[in-house]
Structures are given as structure tokens and as C-alpha cells.
CSV table of C-alpha atoms in Angstrom, one decimal:
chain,number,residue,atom,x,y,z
A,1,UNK,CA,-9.0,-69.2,42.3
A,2,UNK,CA,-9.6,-72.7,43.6
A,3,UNK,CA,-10.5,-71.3,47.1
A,4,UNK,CA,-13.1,-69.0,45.5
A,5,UNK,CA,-11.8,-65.8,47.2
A,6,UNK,CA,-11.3,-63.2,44.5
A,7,UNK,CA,-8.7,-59.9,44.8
A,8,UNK,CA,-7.0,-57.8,42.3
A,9,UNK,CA,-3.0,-57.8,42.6
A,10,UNK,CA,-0.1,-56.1,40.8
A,11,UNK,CA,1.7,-58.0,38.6
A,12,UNK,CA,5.5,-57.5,38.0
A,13,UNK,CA,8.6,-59.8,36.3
A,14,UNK,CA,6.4,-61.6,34.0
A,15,UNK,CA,8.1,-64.3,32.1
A,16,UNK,CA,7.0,-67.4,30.1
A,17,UNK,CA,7.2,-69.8,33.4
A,18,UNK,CA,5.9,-67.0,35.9
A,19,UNK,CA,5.3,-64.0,37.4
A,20,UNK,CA,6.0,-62.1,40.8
A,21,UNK,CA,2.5,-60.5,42.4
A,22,UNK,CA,1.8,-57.6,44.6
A,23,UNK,CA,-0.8,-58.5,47.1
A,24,UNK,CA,-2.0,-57.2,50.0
A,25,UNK,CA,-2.3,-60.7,52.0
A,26,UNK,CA,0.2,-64.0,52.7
A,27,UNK,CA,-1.2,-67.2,50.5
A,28,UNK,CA,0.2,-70.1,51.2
A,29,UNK,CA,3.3,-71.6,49.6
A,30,UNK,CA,2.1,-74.7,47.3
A,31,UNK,CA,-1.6,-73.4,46.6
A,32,UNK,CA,-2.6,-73.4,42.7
A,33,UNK,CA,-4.4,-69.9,41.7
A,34,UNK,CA,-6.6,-69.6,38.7
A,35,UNK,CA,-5.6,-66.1,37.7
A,36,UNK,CA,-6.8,-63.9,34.7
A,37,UNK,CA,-4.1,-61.6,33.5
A,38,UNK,CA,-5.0,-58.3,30.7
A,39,UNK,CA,-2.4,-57.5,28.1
A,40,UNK,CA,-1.7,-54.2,27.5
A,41,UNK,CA,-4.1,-55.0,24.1
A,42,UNK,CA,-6.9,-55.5,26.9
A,43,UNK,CA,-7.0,-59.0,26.0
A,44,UNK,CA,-7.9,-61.5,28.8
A,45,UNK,CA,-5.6,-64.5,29.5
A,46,UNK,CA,-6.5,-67.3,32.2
A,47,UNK,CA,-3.7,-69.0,33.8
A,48,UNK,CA,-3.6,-71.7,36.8
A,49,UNK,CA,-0.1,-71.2,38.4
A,50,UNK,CA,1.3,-72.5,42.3
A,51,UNK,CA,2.6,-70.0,44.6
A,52,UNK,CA,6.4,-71.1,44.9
A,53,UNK,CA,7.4,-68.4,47.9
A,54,UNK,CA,5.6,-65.5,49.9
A,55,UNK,CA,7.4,-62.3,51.2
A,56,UNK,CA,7.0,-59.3,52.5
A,57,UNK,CA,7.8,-56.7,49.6
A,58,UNK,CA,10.1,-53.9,49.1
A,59,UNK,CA,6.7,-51.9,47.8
A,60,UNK,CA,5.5,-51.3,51.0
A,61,UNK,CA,4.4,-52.8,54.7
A,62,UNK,CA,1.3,-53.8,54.1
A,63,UNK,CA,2.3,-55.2,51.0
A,64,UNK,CA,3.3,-59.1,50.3
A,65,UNK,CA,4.8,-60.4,47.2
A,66,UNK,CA,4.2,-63.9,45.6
A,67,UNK,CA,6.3,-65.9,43.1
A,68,UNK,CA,3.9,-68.0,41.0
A,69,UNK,CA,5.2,-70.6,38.2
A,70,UNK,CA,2.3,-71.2,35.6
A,71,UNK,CA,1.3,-74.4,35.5
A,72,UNK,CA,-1.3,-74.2,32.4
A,73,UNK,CA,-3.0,-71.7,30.4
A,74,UNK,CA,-6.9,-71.6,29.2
């Protein structure tokens, strides 16, 4: 991540332009994350994406989701 924090999320809707994350805290609308995705064939997969909105999610209170359109793959 360009901020250098680290977490671990939940990954859901994953399509060829983005993805919707489960996370535990807000990140701001606009920011670019480096994030590094595992297929289901354990393979690794960097991809730097910007957050396009923040919510709280349906999967619980403490729970936030994020819509992220990649921007480019490594």
C-alpha cells in the first residue's frame, strides 16, 4: 500500500476492472492501494487499484466495504 499500513481484507465481486473489499476500517475515497490478491491456484497477483466509494457493509457493524477499480497489474 502506498501508505505502508498493511491488513488482510475479504475480497468479493471480482471482475476484470475491480473488486468490492471487506475491511474492518474506512480508507479514503481517491487513495491508490497496492494490493496482492491469491488465486484459488495459490498463485500471487499484485495489483495497484483507487478506492472509488467506502460503506458500511451488510456483513456486519464493524465491518466497511470498499469498491476498488484496478488501475494496473505487476
Amino acid at each position: 500500500m502506498p501508505t505502508g499500513k498493511e491488513f488482510t481484507a475479504r475480497g468479493r465481486d471480482l471482475s476484470a476492472t475491480g473488486i468490492r473489499i471487506i475491511h474492518s476500517d474506512r480508507v479514503a475515497t481517491g487513495q491508490r492501494i497496492a494490493m496482492e490478491l491469491t488465486t484459488v491456484d495459490e498463485k500471487q497477483i499484485v495489483v495497484i487499484g483507487r478506492v472509488q466509494w467506502c460503506k458500511p457493509s451488510e456483513f456486519g457493524q464493524d465491518k466497511i466495504e470498499l469498491g476498488v477499480k484496478f488501475l494496473a497489474f505487476g
